[in-house]
């Protein structure tokens, strides 16, 4: 699946107070790897930026005076995200602002991003995996060992790149699931080539098999009895053993 990690910066919040998007940053991920394709733009919002927002992202009205408006980049942005799974931290915030931007320029058919993109909220994912803990992007970077040392202020492109690393760590830890070894060469197509299969020598020492003791077996049987009592039916292990022996489980 083609994925696009997305972040925005705004003039403030909430969107229904007339606040606007001033920066959009997106990076593309395919096959659990950043492709190098990205979309990044600063926007003229035609309104002042709240001081509280400037303290977060450092973007001022002076910085944006010569930047394009959303209507000037809407088609390019739409083509970049269309059909992708969007990965966003606190997705309702960003999606609400972007839907509003499309609506303001009369592109109502695009003003429901969830109708043409699948949206994954990494904040919700983190809350489910780490209940009761801090799940901000900075907290997740610390938890998963993602380097965010360059994040003195929020920035849409930088934050989307950091979130891509966090998402890959949250969903498996490996950022490259190819079968290629570390020293394998590419074939010019951008794909790594798999290294040869290495067979273990037949004369290698055999592994030691440690059999369960009588105490282990008794503890296992006692545990199965507890499960059976709680479930009102024989445990799966007892059912499988009975099936192998051709007798009904007790």
Tab-separated table of N, CA and C in Angstrom, residues 236-249:
chain	number	residue	atom	x	y	z
A	236	UNK	N	-8.066	-26.042	25.260
A	236	UNK	CA	-7.716	-26.441	23.894
A	236	UNK	C	-6.674	-27.554	23.900
A	237	UNK	N	-5.693	-27.467	24.822
A	237	UNK	CA	-4.665	-28.505	24.854
A	237	UNK	C	-5.292	-29.874	25.141
A	238	UNK	N	-6.268	-29.919	26.086
A	238	UNK	CA	-6.924	-31.186	26.420
A	238	UNK	C	-7.721	-31.699	25.236
A	239	UNK	N	-8.396	-30.786	24.504
A	239	UNK	CA	-9.169	-31.200	23.337
A	239	UNK	C	-8.257	-31.789	22.262
A	240	UNK	N	-7.115	-31.158	22.033
A	240	UNK	CA	-6.187	-31.655	21.018
A	240	UNK	C	-5.617	-33.014	21.408
A	241	UNK	N	-5.286	-33.164	22.706
A	241	UNK	CA	-4.742	-34.445	23.159
A	241	UNK	C	-5.777	-35.553	23.042
A	242	UNK	N	-7.030	-35.217	23.386
A	242	UNK	CA	-8.095	-36.215	23.289
A	242	UNK	C	-8.332	-36.610	21.843
A	243	UNK	N	-8.262	-35.623	20.936
A	243	UNK	CA	-8.468	-35.922	19.518
A	243	UNK	C	-7.384	-36.842	18.979
A	244	UNK	N	-6.150	-36.634	19.415
A	244	UNK	CA	-5.059	-37.488	18.978
A	244	UNK	C	-5.229	-38.912	19.471
A	245	UNK	N	-5.828	-39.037	20.686
A	245	UNK	CA	-5.999	-40.367	21.271
A	245	UNK	C	-7.340	-40.999	20.890
A	246	UNK	N	-8.160	-40.254	20.160
A	246	UNK	CA	-9.444	-40.787	19.730
A	246	UNK	C	-10.469	-40.874	20.830
A	247	UNK	N	-10.313	-40.095	21.905
A	247	UNK	CA	-11.260	-40.122	23.036
A	247	UNK	C	-11.788	-38.732	23.265
A	248	UNK	N	-13.048	-38.629	23.763
A	248	UNK	CA	-13.585	-37.293	24.049
A	248	UNK	C	-12.864	-36.657	25.225
A	249	UNK	N	-12.691	-35.293	25.145
A	249	UNK	CA	-12.062	-34.581	26.262
A	249	UNK	C	-13.030	-34.563	27.437
